mmCIF file of C-alpha atoms and ligand atoms in Angstrom:
data_model
loop_
_atom_site.group_PDB
_atom_site.id
_atom_site.type_symbol
_atom_site.label_atom_id
_atom_site.label_comp_id
_atom_site.label_asym_id
_atom_site.label_seq_id
_atom_site.Cartn_x
_atom_site.Cartn_y
_atom_site.Cartn_z
ATOM 1 C CA MET A 1 -19.950 36.205 -60.772
ATOM 2 C CA LYS A 2 -23.174 34.212 -60.896
ATOM 3 C CA PHE A 3 -26.409 35.870 -59.764
ATOM 4 C CA PHE A 4 -28.946 33.664 -57.990
ATOM 5 C CA ILE A 5 -32.258 34.926 -56.630
ATOM 6 C CA ASP A 6 -33.126 33.830 -53.095
ATOM 7 C CA THR A 7 -36.875 33.313 -53.218
ATOM 8 C CA ALA A 8 -39.639 30.821 -53.963
ATOM 9 C CA ASN A 9 -41.834 33.566 -55.463
ATOM 10 C CA LEU A 10 -42.443 32.651 -59.114
ATOM 11 C CA GLU A 11 -43.269 36.208 -60.219
ATOM 12 C CA GLN A 12 -40.005 37.553 -58.784
ATOM 13 C CA ILE A 13 -38.064 34.698 -60.374
ATOM 14 C CA LYS A 14 -39.692 35.510 -63.741
ATOM 15 C CA GLU A 15 -38.832 39.209 -63.324
ATOM 16 C CA ALA A 16 -35.165 38.432 -62.608
ATOM 17 C CA GLN A 17 -35.036 35.893 -65.447
ATOM 18 C CA ALA A 18 -36.492 38.482 -67.857
ATOM 19 C CA LEU A 19 -33.538 40.786 -67.098
ATOM 20 C CA GLY A 20 -31.317 38.172 -68.739
ATOM 21 C CA ILE A 21 -28.776 38.085 -65.923
ATOM 22 C CA LEU A 22 -30.135 35.296 -63.719
ATOM 23 C CA ASP A 23 -27.966 32.205 -63.223
ATOM 24 C CA GLY A 24 -30.069 30.266 -60.721
ATOM 25 C CA VAL A 25 -32.355 30.184 -57.695
ATOM 26 C CA THR A 26 -31.914 29.284 -54.038
ATOM 27 C CA THR A 27 -34.826 28.349 -51.824
ATOM 28 C CA ASN A 28 -35.163 27.180 -48.251
ATOM 29 C CA PRO A 29 -38.061 25.856 -46.148
ATOM 30 C CA SER A 30 -38.767 29.345 -44.774
ATOM 31 C CA LEU A 31 -38.981 30.860 -48.267
ATOM 32 C CA MET A 32 -41.318 28.047 -49.408
ATOM 33 C CA ALA A 33 -43.540 28.591 -46.346
ATOM 34 C CA LYS A 34 -43.592 32.346 -47.047
ATOM 35 C CA GLU A 35 -45.183 31.600 -50.441
ATOM 36 C CA GLY A 36 -47.703 29.253 -48.802
ATOM 37 C CA ILE A 37 -46.231 26.156 -50.472
ATOM 38 C CA THR A 38 -47.042 23.234 -48.173
ATOM 39 C CA GLY A 39 -47.471 19.475 -48.580
ATOM 40 C CA GLN A 40 -44.930 17.192 -50.216
ATOM 41 C CA ASP A 41 -46.537 17.084 -53.678
ATOM 42 C CA ASN A 42 -46.959 20.865 -53.864
ATOM 43 C CA ILE A 43 -43.399 21.449 -52.703
ATOM 44 C CA LEU A 44 -41.949 19.087 -55.316
ATOM 45 C CA GLN A 45 -44.121 20.589 -58.071
ATOM 46 C CA HIS A 46 -42.988 24.079 -57.042
ATOM 47 C CA TYR A 47 -39.336 23.093 -57.536
ATOM 48 C CA VAL A 48 -40.201 21.828 -61.024
ATOM 49 C CA ASP A 49 -42.063 25.078 -61.767
ATOM 50 C CA ILE A 50 -38.985 27.078 -60.730
ATOM 51 C CA CYS A 51 -36.709 24.916 -62.897
ATOM 52 C CA ASN A 52 -38.993 25.569 -65.854
ATOM 53 C CA ILE A 53 -38.540 29.338 -65.458
ATOM 54 C CA VAL A 54 -34.752 29.555 -65.076
ATOM 55 C CA ASP A 55 -31.875 28.069 -67.050
ATOM 56 C CA GLY A 56 -29.488 27.477 -64.135
ATOM 57 C CA ASP A 57 -29.128 25.644 -60.836
ATOM 58 C CA VAL A 58 -32.050 25.511 -58.389
ATOM 59 C CA SER A 59 -31.233 24.658 -54.770
ATOM 60 C CA ALA A 60 -33.819 22.478 -53.010
ATOM 61 C CA GLU A 61 -33.252 21.882 -49.311
ATOM 62 C CA VAL A 62 -33.724 18.576 -47.488
ATOM 63 C CA ILE A 63 -35.724 18.552 -44.256
ATOM 64 C CA SER A 64 -34.176 15.371 -42.802
ATOM 65 C CA THR A 65 -31.330 15.754 -40.336
ATOM 66 C CA ASP A 66 -30.078 12.131 -40.444
ATOM 67 C CA PHE A 67 -27.893 10.625 -43.171
ATOM 68 C CA ALA A 68 -30.386 7.998 -44.406
ATOM 69 C CA GLY A 69 -33.212 10.515 -44.544
ATOM 70 C CA MET A 70 -31.071 13.075 -46.387
ATOM 71 C CA ILE A 71 -30.062 10.484 -49.001
ATOM 72 C CA LYS A 72 -33.658 9.379 -49.574
ATOM 73 C CA GLU A 73 -34.941 12.942 -49.808
ATOM 74 C CA GLY A 74 -31.979 14.169 -51.858
ATOM 75 C CA GLU A 75 -32.307 11.375 -54.399
ATOM 76 C CA ALA A 76 -36.006 12.140 -54.842
ATOM 77 C CA LEU A 77 -35.215 15.851 -55.293
ATOM 78 C CA ALA A 78 -32.404 15.155 -57.768
ATOM 79 C CA ALA A 79 -34.743 12.946 -59.810
ATOM 80 C CA LEU A 80 -37.191 15.841 -60.200
ATOM 81 C CA HIS A 81 -35.150 17.842 -62.699
ATOM 82 C CA PRO A 82 -31.520 18.016 -63.930
ATOM 83 C CA GLN A 83 -31.213 21.594 -62.624
ATOM 84 C CA ILE A 84 -31.861 20.611 -58.993
ATOM 85 C CA VAL A 85 -28.994 21.079 -56.511
ATOM 86 C CA ILE A 86 -29.376 19.260 -53.181
ATOM 87 C CA LYS A 87 -29.133 21.733 -50.320
ATOM 88 C CA LEU A 88 -27.775 20.153 -47.142
ATOM 89 C CA PRO A 89 -27.309 21.648 -43.671
ATOM 90 C CA MET A 90 -23.796 22.014 -42.219
ATOM 91 C CA ILE A 91 -24.086 19.239 -39.647
ATOM 92 C CA ALA A 92 -22.132 15.967 -39.493
ATOM 93 C CA ASP A 93 -24.736 13.977 -41.420
ATOM 94 C CA GLY A 94 -25.014 16.825 -43.931
ATOM 95 C CA VAL A 95 -21.269 16.581 -44.604
ATOM 96 C CA LYS A 96 -21.563 12.791 -45.029
ATOM 97 C CA ALA A 97 -24.504 13.218 -47.382
ATOM 98 C CA CYS A 98 -22.562 15.870 -49.329
ATOM 99 C CA LYS A 99 -19.710 13.400 -49.855
ATOM 100 C CA TYR A 100 -22.215 10.712 -50.908
ATOM 101 C CA PHE A 101 -23.879 12.946 -53.507
ATOM 102 C CA SER A 102 -20.652 14.487 -54.813
ATOM 103 C CA ASP A 103 -19.203 10.970 -55.347
ATOM 104 C CA LYS A 104 -22.272 10.271 -57.484
ATOM 105 C CA GLY A 105 -21.843 13.476 -59.497
ATOM 106 C CA ILE A 106 -24.971 15.083 -58.000
ATOM 107 C CA LYS A 107 -24.646 18.811 -57.276
ATOM 108 C CA THR A 108 -24.803 19.981 -53.650
ATOM 109 C CA ASN A 109 -25.086 23.242 -51.742
ATOM 110 C CA VAL A 110 -23.952 23.126 -48.100
ATOM 111 C CA THR A 111 -26.019 25.703 -46.263
ATOM 112 C CA LEU A 112 -26.025 27.458 -42.875
ATOM 113 C CA VAL A 113 -22.262 28.035 -42.993
ATOM 114 C CA PHE A 114 -20.997 30.573 -40.473
ATOM 115 C CA SER A 115 -17.277 29.795 -40.136
ATOM 116 C CA ALA A 116 -14.208 29.155 -42.289
ATOM 117 C CA GLY A 117 -13.802 25.720 -40.671
ATOM 118 C CA GLN A 118 -17.291 24.716 -41.777
ATOM 119 C CA ALA A 119 -16.510 25.921 -45.313
ATOM 120 C CA LEU A 120 -13.303 23.866 -45.318
ATOM 121 C CA LEU A 121 -15.273 20.738 -44.384
ATOM 122 C CA ALA A 122 -17.824 21.412 -47.126
ATOM 123 C CA ALA A 123 -15.051 21.687 -49.720
ATOM 124 C CA LYS A 124 -13.389 18.495 -48.441
ATOM 125 C CA ALA A 125 -16.749 16.727 -48.870
ATOM 126 C CA GLY A 126 -16.839 17.884 -52.504
ATOM 127 C CA ALA A 127 -19.657 20.432 -52.244
ATOM 128 C CA THR A 128 -20.525 22.191 -55.490
ATOM 129 C CA TYR A 129 -21.506 25.301 -53.532
ATOM 130 C CA VAL A 130 -20.897 26.487 -49.978
ATOM 131 C CA SER A 131 -23.321 29.061 -48.571
ATOM 132 C CA PRO A 132 -21.869 31.423 -45.967
ATOM 133 C CA PHE A 133 -24.734 33.520 -44.520
ATOM 134 C CA LEU A 134 -23.248 36.991 -44.390
ATOM 135 C CA GLY A 135 -26.376 38.977 -43.487
ATOM 136 C CA ARG A 136 -27.101 36.792 -40.460
ATOM 137 C CA LEU A 137 -23.512 37.299 -39.249
ATOM 138 C CA ASP A 138 -23.879 41.065 -39.708
ATOM 139 C CA ASP A 139 -27.114 40.814 -37.677
ATOM 140 C CA ILE A 140 -25.107 39.629 -34.652
ATOM 141 C CA SER A 141 -22.380 42.269 -35.068
ATOM 142 C CA THR A 142 -19.932 39.887 -36.734
ATOM 143 C CA ASP A 143 -18.303 40.834 -40.036
ATOM 144 C CA GLY A 144 -19.964 38.596 -42.626
ATOM 145 C CA LEU A 145 -17.738 39.883 -45.426
ATOM 146 C CA ASN A 146 -14.650 38.807 -43.485
ATOM 147 C CA LEU A 147 -15.915 35.228 -43.669
ATOM 148 C CA ILE A 148 -16.149 35.483 -47.469
ATOM 149 C CA SER A 149 -12.484 36.688 -47.559
ATOM 150 C CA GLU A 150 -11.328 33.838 -45.313
ATOM 151 C CA ILE A 151 -13.075 31.199 -47.408
ATOM 152 C CA ARG A 152 -11.703 32.720 -50.651
ATOM 153 C CA LEU A 153 -8.144 32.556 -49.240
ATOM 154 C CA ILE A 154 -8.499 28.971 -48.042
ATOM 155 C CA TYR A 155 -10.117 27.705 -51.253
ATOM 156 C CA ASP A 156 -7.475 29.444 -53.384
ATOM 157 C CA ASN A 157 -4.636 28.030 -51.241
ATOM 158 C CA TYR A 158 -5.695 24.504 -52.146
ATOM 159 C CA ALA A 159 -7.485 25.073 -55.462
ATOM 160 C CA PHE A 160 -10.752 23.720 -54.053
ATOM 161 C CA GLU A 161 -13.389 23.779 -56.784
ATOM 162 C CA THR A 162 -16.291 24.401 -54.392
ATOM 163 C CA GLN A 163 -17.947 27.679 -55.369
ATOM 164 C CA ILE A 164 -18.500 30.342 -52.722
ATOM 165 C CA LEU A 165 -22.198 31.211 -52.800
ATOM 166 C CA ALA A 166 -22.569 34.350 -50.690
ATOM 167 C CA ALA A 167 -25.984 33.927 -49.064
ATOM 168 C CA SER A 168 -28.187 35.945 -46.762
ATOM 169 C CA ILE A 169 -27.422 38.978 -48.929
ATOM 170 C CA ARG A 170 -29.537 41.905 -47.822
ATOM 171 C CA HIS A 171 -28.714 44.816 -50.123
ATOM 172 C CA THR A 172 -26.759 46.030 -53.143
ATOM 173 C CA MET A 173 -23.571 46.855 -51.201
ATOM 174 C CA HIS A 174 -23.359 43.240 -50.057
ATOM 175 C CA VAL A 175 -23.423 42.227 -53.735
ATOM 176 C CA ILE A 176 -20.703 44.703 -54.703
ATOM 177 C CA ASP A 177 -18.484 43.816 -51.723
ATOM 178 C CA CYS A 178 -18.844 40.099 -52.462
ATOM 179 C CA ALA A 179 -17.864 40.751 -56.078
ATOM 180 C CA LYS A 180 -14.748 42.637 -54.895
ATOM 181 C CA LEU A 181 -13.801 39.744 -52.633
ATOM 182 C CA GLY A 182 -14.107 37.176 -55.403
ATOM 183 C CA SER A 183 -17.282 35.400 -54.339
ATOM 184 C CA ASP A 184 -18.249 33.021 -57.151
ATOM 185 C CA VAL A 185 -21.988 33.462 -56.677
ATOM 186 C CA MET A 186 -24.348 35.691 -54.770
ATOM 187 C CA THR A 187 -27.920 34.921 -53.782
ATOM 188 C CA GLY A 188 -30.232 37.642 -52.586
ATOM 189 C CA PRO A 189 -33.711 39.110 -52.859
ATOM 190 C CA LEU A 190 -34.864 40.690 -56.131
ATOM 191 C CA SER A 191 -34.265 44.148 -54.630
ATOM 192 C CA SER A 192 -30.548 43.402 -54.180
ATOM 193 C CA ILE A 193 -30.326 42.723 -57.933
ATOM 194 C CA THR A 194 -32.583 45.439 -59.351
ATOM 195 C CA GLY A 195 -31.081 47.968 -56.918
ATOM 196 C CA LEU A 196 -27.846 47.689 -58.891
ATOM 197 C CA LEU A 197 -29.603 49.301 -61.861
ATOM 198 C CA ARG A 198 -30.252 52.602 -60.204
ATOM 199 C CA HIS A 199 -28.234 55.810 -60.266
ATOM 200 C CA PRO A 200 -29.680 59.346 -60.181
ATOM 201 C CA LEU A 201 -27.159 60.525 -62.794
ATOM 202 C CA THR A 202 -28.417 57.820 -65.171
ATOM 203 C CA ASP A 203 -31.993 59.036 -64.665
ATOM 204 C CA SER A 204 -31.190 62.744 -65.045
ATOM 205 C CA GLY A 205 -28.815 62.055 -67.955
ATOM 206 C CA LEU A 206 -31.443 60.070 -69.822
ATOM 207 C CA ALA A 207 -34.108 62.709 -69.151
ATOM 208 C CA LYS A 208 -31.782 65.366 -70.643
ATOM 209 C CA PHE A 209 -30.969 63.257 -73.716
ATOM 210 C CA LEU A 210 -34.662 62.709 -74.380
ATOM 211 C CA GLU A 211 -35.471 66.386 -73.778
ATOM 212 C CA ASP A 212 -32.763 67.526 -76.241
ATOM 213 C CA TYR A 213 -33.922 65.000 -78.838
ATOM 214 C CA ALA A 214 -37.499 66.214 -78.472
ATOM 215 C CA LYS A 215 -36.412 69.826 -79.197
ATOM 216 C CA GLY A 216 -35.255 68.997 -82.717
ATOM 217 C CA ASN A 217 -37.638 66.148 -83.599
HETATM 218 C C1 LIG B 1 -29.462 30.807 -48.666
HETATM 219 O O1 LIG B 1 -29.477 29.945 -49.503
HETATM 220 C C2 LIG B 1 -30.590 31.159 -47.800
HETATM 221 O O2 LIG B 1 -31.774 30.786 -48.458
HETATM 222 C C3 LIG B 1 -30.719 32.634 -47.547
HETATM 223 O O3 LIG B 1 -29.757 33.370 -48.249
HETATM 224 C C4 LIG B 1 -30.934 33.024 -46.139
HETATM 225 O O4 LIG B 1 -31.084 34.423 -46.093
HETATM 226 P P1 LIG B 1 -31.745 35.194 -44.874
HETATM 227 O O5 LIG B 1 -30.726 35.317 -43.789
HETATM 228 O O6 LIG B 1 -32.128 36.519 -45.438
HETATM 229 O O7 LIG B 1 -32.933 34.381 -44.434
#
């Protein structure tokens, strides 16, 4: 299972990268705005800065909602760095743009996916990644994890190569449940990754080991 961090915060990306378990980064316009990254030049430079921190794929989202605009923006983003993945919204022109980029061998991430039918379309269009937003489904009392299971079943039925990128992860249990269901990738905040480290028995066990060592040394 690949671990992506869902942030545009460079310090958090560095912290996750330093753990040695980071496989990539996802961003979106809201996450960029949260870090105060505005203006075309600053936004593009920020993507390059992220690529220079991590080894893996970095999703950069287009703002255009029409096919021509998505192609123009996506090509400019792809030219920034070989690690850039073009993130496209799940709308008709986004599906068309996904097909266009996948035919050219450019990686894509179809985002804002909330149903199995949408995920099927993304796979048909050759998406590298599909991003079902499980936390946002949970927020409206709909079982986000069930969507991951449905997509896994459908993709396995037809050996689609599109990777399931479980997005809108909110906490460690989402990560563990997605791993059980065979999600290829998860993207979440730093806390959803570092939270996996913690167990009180690890802490008390280590304290005891160190205490016993100190007695004889
Ligand atoms: C995915 O790529 C999105 O950036 C993200 O996971 C959305 O998460 P949120 O629902 O916490 O905003």
